[in-house]
Amino acid sequence: MAAKQVTERGLVMIDLASALLCCLSLPALLSSAEKLESSLTILKEVNLRGPYLGLITVYPPEEDAFFDTGAFKPHQKHPYVDLSGRRFRVGKMGKKKVIYVRCGVGMVNAAAATQQMLDMFDVIGVVHFGIAGSINNSMSIGDVTIPKQFAQKPNATVPAGDFTELDFGAYSEPSGGYNQLGSIGYSTEQFFSKWGKPNTAQRKLWFHVSKNWLELAHTHLEGMVLEQCVNSSSCLTQRPKLVVGLSGATADIFLDNAAYGEFLYKTFHVSSVDMESVAVVMTSLSNGFPVIVIRGLSDQAGAQEGQNPIDLFGPLAASNAAKAVVQFVKAL
């Protein structure tokens, strides 16, 4: 054991020397180490006051909408902990203790931030929120959706593992013509869980949010009043609504194509599309934590006439989602 420890320490010293020679000056390295030590000291104190509810959103307009509700009150002594380039904010919403972070766009950022929150903080579960595109004609811009389940799409694979297939030739002009892009196959996902056998993945298409939290949202949030106007001159034609229990899809693409949206709706019966939700849900479930997703609809994913309206109605959708989050936390 002693020899192993010496060997490991020797490797660490070699890695440290490499970092010094190749990447960092000694003052920079010491500064980085001091910042990490400071963050870990604060983290220890923060966790002693837990547990917390975890809140995760994606990018600045969603964060602004959340803070504009005035519901989040930062902790006076330790308002935040900085870890790996992200600022985890510590505070309260009413009587509920919360940890909030903005994860960044895309599934890798969402999964990394979620895992770090679950590993480093004493949390009881995760509420993920933000904006999304609508591919369901019964849902409108400004509406809020709280889906019961999410799928990751697209997930290309060889035909033998296909769940379904998108044939690009079917969309060629003239109709049914040849297309060099061929086709994309959609497969199930590999899901690793703390409840499963190590290194043995389950194959899953759908990842469900926590049933009791979904029922809580259905009871306390459906029928809540949402904002209809961005400002005095830009209003929606009808009052937005909140719907619980539909399905959503996530991919690392910003969907702005009506034909592809229609394909997803008809094939997978999903109503909303975004770039992070399934990563947050999968990571939370993999670690055994409850999770729910609340998304405001900012656009029609390419089905609109003219320019995508996300720049105009994105803030309204983010605001309605944030209002729903506040109500959910109160109910919880």
Tab-separated table of C-alpha atoms in Angstrom:
chain	number	residue	atom	x	y	z
A	1	MET	CA	0.000	0.000	0.000
A	2	ALA	CA	2.844	2.385	0.901
A	3	ALA	CA	4.535	1.755	-2.448
A	4	LYS	CA	1.253	2.418	-4.244
A	5	GLN	CA	0.811	5.697	-2.389
A	6	VAL	CA	4.335	6.786	-3.274
A	7	THR	CA	3.725	5.897	-6.915
A	8	GLU	CA	0.424	7.806	-7.008
A	9	ARG	CA	2.018	10.839	-5.357
A	10	GLY	CA	4.863	10.651	-7.845
A	11	LEU	CA	2.375	10.701	-10.716
A	12	VAL	CA	0.605	13.651	-9.165
A	13	MET	CA	3.907	15.499	-8.877
A	14	ILE	CA	4.697	14.746	-12.516
A	15	ASP	CA	1.270	16.035	-13.562
A	16	LEU	CA	1.783	19.128	-11.433
A	17	ALA	CA	5.182	19.755	-12.967
A	18	SER	CA	3.721	19.348	-16.444
A	19	ALA	CA	1.044	21.907	-15.632
A	20	LEU	CA	3.667	24.311	-14.348
A	21	LEU	CA	5.882	23.923	-17.397
A	22	CYS	CA	3.216	23.814	-20.088
A	23	CYS	CA	0.210	25.742	-18.936
A	24	LEU	CA	0.453	27.807	-15.743
A	25	SER	CA	2.914	29.985	-13.941
A	26	LEU	CA	3.495	29.209	-10.266
A	27	PRO	CA	1.552	32.294	-9.052
A	28	ALA	CA	-1.370	31.362	-11.306
A	29	LEU	CA	-1.369	27.775	-10.039
A	30	LEU	CA	-1.238	28.885	-6.413
A	31	SER	CA	-4.034	31.375	-7.030
A	32	SER	CA	-6.196	28.641	-8.576
A	33	ALA	CA	-5.537	26.329	-5.621
A	34	GLU	CA	-6.396	29.081	-3.147
A	35	LYS	CA	-9.688	29.800	-4.928
A	36	LEU	CA	-10.612	26.112	-4.865
A	37	GLU	CA	-9.750	25.832	-1.174
A	38	SER	CA	-11.873	28.905	-0.440
A	39	SER	CA	-14.814	27.498	-2.404
A	40	LEU	CA	-14.602	24.133	-0.602
A	41	THR	CA	-14.515	25.879	2.780
A	42	ILE	CA	-17.641	27.873	1.911
A	43	LEU	CA	-19.258	24.744	0.473
A	44	LYS	CA	-18.797	22.909	3.770
A	45	GLU	CA	-20.480	25.719	5.691
A	46	VAL	CA	-23.300	25.945	3.147
A	47	ASN	CA	-24.065	22.232	3.325
A	48	LEU	CA	-24.263	22.330	7.103
A	49	ARG	CA	-27.346	24.525	6.637
A	50	GLY	CA	-28.994	22.200	4.098
A	51	PRO	CA	-30.774	20.413	2.597
A	52	TYR	CA	-31.667	22.559	-0.419
A	53	LEU	CA	-33.862	22.394	-3.471
A	54	GLY	CA	-31.769	22.569	-6.649
A	55	LEU	CA	-32.789	25.046	-9.378
A	56	ILE	CA	-31.207	24.932	-12.838
A	57	THR	CA	-31.803	27.237	-15.776
A	58	VAL	CA	-29.814	27.734	-18.979
A	59	TYR	CA	-28.921	31.190	-20.266
A	60	PRO	CA	-29.051	34.873	-19.187
A	61	PRO	CA	-32.592	35.855	-20.334
A	62	GLU	CA	-34.028	32.959	-18.317
A	63	GLU	CA	-31.905	33.921	-15.327
A	64	ASP	CA	-33.002	37.544	-15.592
A	65	ALA	CA	-36.663	36.493	-15.645
A	66	PHE	CA	-36.125	34.341	-12.555
A	67	PHE	CA	-34.416	37.107	-10.572
A	68	ASP	CA	-37.053	39.622	-11.721
A	69	THR	CA	-39.717	37.655	-9.803
A	70	GLY	CA	-38.020	38.846	-6.603
A	71	ALA	CA	-38.633	35.434	-5.048
A	72	PHE	CA	-34.975	34.478	-4.677
A	73	LYS	CA	-33.269	35.984	-1.635
A	74	PRO	CA	-29.490	35.378	-1.497
A	75	HIS	CA	-27.852	34.206	1.704
A	76	GLN	CA	-26.221	37.155	3.464
A	77	LYS	CA	-22.926	35.520	4.472
A	78	HIS	CA	-22.420	33.076	1.584
A	79	PRO	CA	-24.524	34.210	-1.406
A	80	TYR	CA	-22.690	31.938	-3.846
A	81	VAL	CA	-20.054	29.250	-4.359
A	82	ASP	CA	-17.917	29.281	-7.532
A	83	LEU	CA	-17.053	25.837	-8.885
A	84	SER	CA	-15.522	24.936	-12.271
A	85	GLY	CA	-16.473	28.239	-13.809
A	86	ARG	CA	-20.094	28.179	-12.649
A	87	ARG	CA	-21.619	30.283	-9.879
A	88	PHE	CA	-23.938	28.291	-7.612
A	89	ARG	CA	-26.117	30.794	-5.783
A	90	VAL	CA	-27.284	30.067	-2.246
A	91	GLY	CA	-30.507	31.496	-0.863
A	92	LYS	CA	-34.167	31.096	-0.073
A	93	MET	CA	-37.503	31.302	-1.832
A	94	GLY	CA	-39.983	31.970	0.932
A	95	LYS	CA	-39.099	29.415	3.580
A	96	LYS	CA	-37.475	27.001	1.111
A	97	LYS	CA	-33.689	26.820	0.983
A	98	VAL	CA	-32.451	26.674	-2.612
A	99	ILE	CA	-29.258	26.336	-4.650
A	100	TYR	CA	-29.522	27.971	-8.078
A	101	VAL	CA	-27.183	27.677	-11.082
A	102	ARG	CA	-27.195	28.726	-14.738
A	103	CYS	CA	-25.803	25.687	-16.540
A	104	GLY	CA	-25.147	26.993	-20.061
A	105	VAL	CA	-26.589	25.921	-23.408
A	106	GLY	CA	-26.600	22.281	-24.534
A	107	MET	CA	-26.813	18.811	-23.072
A	108	VAL	CA	-23.173	18.484	-21.986
A	109	ASN	CA	-23.362	21.716	-19.977
A	110	ALA	CA	-26.714	20.692	-18.497
A	111	ALA	CA	-25.516	17.236	-17.451
A	112	ALA	CA	-22.224	18.571	-16.047
A	113	ALA	CA	-23.903	21.275	-13.952
A	114	THR	CA	-26.554	18.868	-12.679
A	115	GLN	CA	-24.004	16.229	-11.677
A	116	GLN	CA	-21.857	18.830	-9.945
A	117	MET	CA	-24.855	20.166	-8.023
A	118	LEU	CA	-25.833	16.669	-6.891
A	119	ASP	CA	-22.262	15.751	-5.938
A	120	MET	CA	-21.263	18.937	-4.140
A	121	PHE	CA	-24.431	20.190	-2.459
A	122	ASP	CA	-26.934	18.703	-0.038
A	123	VAL	CA	-29.989	18.821	-2.322
A	124	ILE	CA	-33.315	16.995	-2.195
A	125	GLY	CA	-34.140	17.251	-5.908
A	126	VAL	CA	-33.926	19.406	-9.026
A	127	VAL	CA	-36.300	21.875	-10.687
A	128	HIS	CA	-35.151	22.655	-14.223
A	129	PHE	CA	-36.704	25.564	-16.121
A	130	GLY	CA	-36.341	27.810	-19.142
A	131	ILE	CA	-37.847	28.279	-22.609
A	132	ALA	CA	-38.643	25.859	-25.425
A	133	GLY	CA	-40.091	25.653	-28.905
A	134	SER	CA	-43.607	24.353	-29.556
A	135	ILE	CA	-44.335	21.700	-32.209
A	136	ASN	CA	-47.889	21.027	-31.049
A	137	ASN	CA	-50.539	23.185	-32.753
A	138	SER	CA	-52.652	23.151	-29.592
A	139	MET	CA	-49.852	24.912	-27.684
A	140	SER	CA	-49.101	28.587	-28.281
A	141	ILE	CA	-46.289	31.051	-27.652
A	142	GLY	CA	-46.336	32.143	-24.015
A	143	ASP	CA	-47.826	28.857	-22.773
A	144	VAL	CA	-45.988	26.889	-20.096
A	145	THR	CA	-45.502	23.140	-20.390
A	146	ILE	CA	-44.563	20.769	-17.576
A	147	PRO	CA	-43.930	17.503	-19.470
A	148	LYS	CA	-44.321	14.081	-17.935
A	149	GLN	CA	-41.453	12.623	-19.988
A	150	PHE	CA	-38.553	13.448	-22.313
A	151	ALA	CA	-36.726	11.736	-25.148
A	152	GLN	CA	-33.354	12.626	-26.655
A	153	LYS	CA	-33.714	13.281	-30.381
A	154	PRO	CA	-31.999	12.861	-32.719
A	155	ASN	CA	-29.836	9.953	-31.637
A	156	ALA	CA	-28.447	8.430	-34.805
A	157	THR	CA	-27.602	4.736	-34.923
A	158	VAL	CA	-27.163	1.851	-37.328
A	159	PRO	CA	-30.421	0.379	-38.693
A	160	ALA	CA	-30.255	-2.697	-36.446
A	161	GLY	CA	-30.838	-0.509	-33.382
A	162	ASP	CA	-33.417	1.793	-34.867
A	163	PHE	CA	-36.552	2.720	-32.972
A	164	THR	CA	-37.698	4.651	-36.026
A	165	GLU	CA	-36.165	6.326	-39.071
A	166	LEU	CA	-36.240	9.710	-40.760
A	167	ASP	CA	-35.952	9.287	-44.542
A	168	PHE	CA	-34.730	12.523	-46.118
A	169	GLY	CA	-35.913	11.336	-49.525
A	170	ALA	CA	-39.508	11.642	-48.349
A	171	TYR	CA	-38.981	15.403	-48.122
A	172	SER	CA	-37.295	15.847	-51.503
A	173	GLU	CA	-38.742	17.891	-54.354
A	174	PRO	CA	-40.131	16.473	-56.551
A	175	SER	CA	-41.901	14.421	-53.918
A	176	GLY	CA	-40.226	11.154	-53.060
A	177	GLY	CA	-37.044	11.916	-54.992
A	178	TYR	CA	-33.538	10.723	-54.103
A	179	ASN	CA	-31.642	12.612	-51.392
A	180	GLN	CA	-27.910	12.178	-50.780
A	181	LEU	CA	-28.375	12.663	-47.043
A	182	GLY	CA	-30.063	9.255	-46.922
A	183	SER	CA	-31.728	8.714	-43.549
A	184	ILE	CA	-31.283	8.991	-39.782
A	185	GLY	CA	-32.106	6.163	-37.415
A	186	TYR	CA	-33.397	6.875	-33.914
A	187	SER	CA	-32.489	4.522	-31.085
A	188	THR	CA	-33.135	4.136	-27.380
A	189	GLU	CA	-30.646	5.565	-24.872
A	190	GLN	CA	-28.234	3.812	-22.536
A	191	PHE	CA	-29.258	4.629	-18.978
A	192	PHE	CA	-27.014	3.925	-15.991
A	193	SER	CA	-28.607	4.137	-12.557
A	194	LYS	CA	-27.559	3.829	-8.919
A	195	TRP	CA	-30.340	1.254	-8.637
A	196	GLY	CA	-28.964	-0.865	-11.476
A	197	LYS	CA	-26.075	-3.300	-11.825
A	198	PRO	CA	-22.690	-1.554	-12.278
A	199	ASN	CA	-21.592	-1.107	-15.904
A	200	THR	CA	-24.939	-2.453	-17.099
A	201	ALA	CA	-27.141	0.016	-18.949
A	202	GLN	CA	-30.875	-0.112	-19.449
A	203	ARG	CA	-32.218	0.786	-22.884
A	204	LYS	CA	-34.808	3.546	-22.553
A	205	LEU	CA	-36.606	5.834	-24.957
A	206	TRP	CA	-38.492	7.953	-22.412
A	207	PHE	CA	-37.256	9.475	-19.175
A	208	HIS	CA	-40.066	10.389	-16.794
A	209	VAL	CA	-40.024	13.251	-14.339
A	210	SER	CA	-40.967	12.456	-10.757
A	211	LYS	CA	-44.591	11.385	-10.527
A	212	ASN	CA	-45.399	13.006	-7.164
A	213	TRP	CA	-43.921	16.335	-8.258
A	214	LEU	CA	-45.881	16.161	-11.501
A	215	GLU	CA	-49.101	15.548	-9.542
A	216	LEU	CA	-48.232	18.489	-7.298
A	217	ALA	CA	-47.847	20.705	-10.370
A	218	HIS	CA	-51.149	19.475	-11.764
A	219	THR	CA	-52.931	20.296	-8.510
A	220	HIS	CA	-51.372	23.675	-7.743
A	221	LEU	CA	-50.237	25.179	-11.048
A	222	GLU	CA	-52.794	24.392	-13.744
A	223	GLY	CA	-55.069	27.394	-14.175
A	224	MET	CA	-52.562	29.923	-12.838
A	225	VAL	CA	-52.609	33.337	-14.522
A	226	LEU	CA	-49.707	33.964	-16.910
A	227	GLU	CA	-48.465	37.122	-18.592
A	228	GLN	CA	-49.860	37.981	-22.035
A	229	CYS	CA	-47.827	41.078	-22.989
A	230	VAL	CA	-44.135	41.774	-23.481
A	231	ASN	CA	-44.904	45.489	-23.182
A	232	SER	CA	-47.775	47.877	-23.868
A	233	SER	CA	-47.419	47.462	-27.644
A	234	SER	CA	-46.558	43.745	-27.963
A	235	CYS	CA	-49.208	41.355	-26.693
A	236	LEU	CA	-50.316	37.839	-27.565
A	237	THR	CA	-53.793	37.422	-29.031
A	238	GLN	CA	-54.871	35.083	-26.222
A	239	ARG	CA	-54.040	34.503	-22.574
A	240	PRO	CA	-51.304	31.838	-22.196
A	241	LYS	CA	-52.087	28.618	-20.363
A	242	LEU	CA	-50.123	26.098	-18.306
A	243	VAL	CA	-50.371	22.432	-19.290
A	244	VAL	CA	-49.113	19.453	-17.292
A	245	GLY	CA	-48.425	15.971	-18.667
A	246	LEU	CA	-47.338	16.317	-22.314
A	247	SER	CA	-44.048	15.003	-23.745
A	248	GLY	CA	-40.851	16.825	-24.704
A	249	ALA	CA	-37.733	16.158	-26.763
A	250	THR	CA	-34.169	17.405	-26.353
A	251	ALA	CA	-31.309	17.696	-28.858
A	252	ASP	CA	-28.205	19.813	-29.334
A	253	ILE	CA	-29.849	21.753	-32.146
A	254	PHE	CA	-32.033	24.852	-32.186
A	255	LEU	CA	-35.055	23.570	-34.087
A	256	ASP	CA	-36.390	26.095	-36.592
A	257	ASN	CA	-37.817	23.780	-39.244
A	258	ALA	CA	-41.544	23.074	-39.534
A	259	ALA	CA	-41.156	19.802	-41.452
A	260	TYR	CA	-38.828	18.290	-38.872
A	261	GLY	CA	-41.026	19.528	-36.038
A	262	GLU	CA	-44.028	17.852	-37.657
A	263	PHE	CA	-42.035	14.612	-38.010
A	264	LEU	CA	-41.164	14.649	-34.295
A	265	TYR	CA	-44.744	15.432	-33.289
A	266	LYS	CA	-46.289	12.697	-35.443
A	267	THR	CA	-43.634	10.065	-34.704
A	268	PHE	CA	-42.903	10.619	-31.014
A	269	HIS	CA	-45.952	12.698	-30.000
A	270	VAL	CA	-43.772	15.355	-28.388
A	271	SER	CA	-45.108	18.870	-27.918
A	272	SER	CA	-42.002	20.864	-26.987
A	273	VAL	CA	-38.344	20.868	-28.026
A	274	ASP	CA	-35.301	22.230	-26.199
A	275	MET	CA	-31.564	21.664	-25.780
A	276	GLU	CA	-31.096	20.639	-22.117
A	277	SER	CA	-34.068	19.041	-20.365
A	278	VAL	CA	-33.422	15.350	-20.984
A	279	ALA	CA	-29.818	15.755	-19.762
A	280	VAL	CA	-30.994	17.228	-16.459
A	281	VAL	CA	-33.691	14.568	-16.102
A	282	MET	CA	-31.394	11.633	-16.959
A	283	THR	CA	-28.647	12.843	-14.625
A	284	SER	CA	-31.060	13.394	-11.746
A	285	LEU	CA	-32.750	10.022	-12.187
A	286	SER	CA	-29.408	8.253	-12.589
A	287	ASN	CA	-28.405	9.561	-9.157
A	288	GLY	CA	-31.765	8.779	-7.581
A	289	PHE	CA	-33.081	12.347	-7.170
A	290	PRO	CA	-36.565	13.653	-7.965
A	291	VAL	CA	-36.759	16.083	-10.887
A	292	ILE	CA	-39.292	18.204	-12.752
A	293	VAL	CA	-39.062	20.466	-15.822
A	294	ILE	CA	-40.944	23.726	-16.414
A	295	ARG	CA	-40.604	25.365	-19.852
A	296	GLY	CA	-42.201	28.465	-21.338
A	297	LEU	CA	-42.886	28.306	-25.088
A	298	SER	CA	-41.019	31.064	-26.929
A	299	ASP	CA	-41.554	30.109	-30.579
A	300	GLN	CA	-43.121	27.587	-32.975
A	301	ALA	CA	-39.879	25.860	-33.996
A	302	GLY	CA	-40.052	27.003	-37.615
A	303	ALA	CA	-43.818	26.793	-38.173
A	304	GLN	CA	-44.199	30.568	-37.938
A	305	GLU	CA	-44.452	32.927	-40.881
A	306	GLY	CA	-41.297	34.984	-41.338
A	307	GLN	CA	-38.578	35.404	-38.721
A	308	ASN	CA	-38.488	33.267	-35.589
A	309	PRO	CA	-40.150	35.321	-32.812
A	310	ILE	CA	-37.887	34.086	-29.991
A	311	ASP	CA	-36.187	37.478	-29.651
A	312	LEU	CA	-39.550	39.175	-29.129
A	313	PHE	CA	-41.418	36.584	-27.072
A	314	GLY	CA	-38.504	34.723	-25.460
A	315	PRO	CA	-38.490	37.063	-22.431
A	316	LEU	CA	-42.256	36.604	-21.998
A	317	ALA	CA	-41.923	32.810	-22.159
A	318	ALA	CA	-39.039	32.927	-19.669
A	319	SER	CA	-41.068	35.134	-17.344
A	320	ASN	CA	-44.066	32.786	-17.405
A	321	ALA	CA	-41.821	29.790	-16.735
A	322	ALA	CA	-40.185	31.619	-13.818
A	323	LYS	CA	-43.605	32.486	-12.352
A	324	ALA	CA	-44.553	28.803	-12.532
A	325	VAL	CA	-41.308	27.857	-10.772
A	326	VAL	CA	-42.098	30.256	-7.933
A	327	GLN	CA	-45.566	28.739	-7.547
A	328	PHE	CA	-44.193	25.203	-7.637
A	329	VAL	CA	-41.602	25.918	-4.949
A	330	LYS	CA	-44.331	27.408	-2.762
A	331	ALA	CA	-46.466	24.316	-3.221
A	332	LEU	CA	-43.537	22.000	-2.565
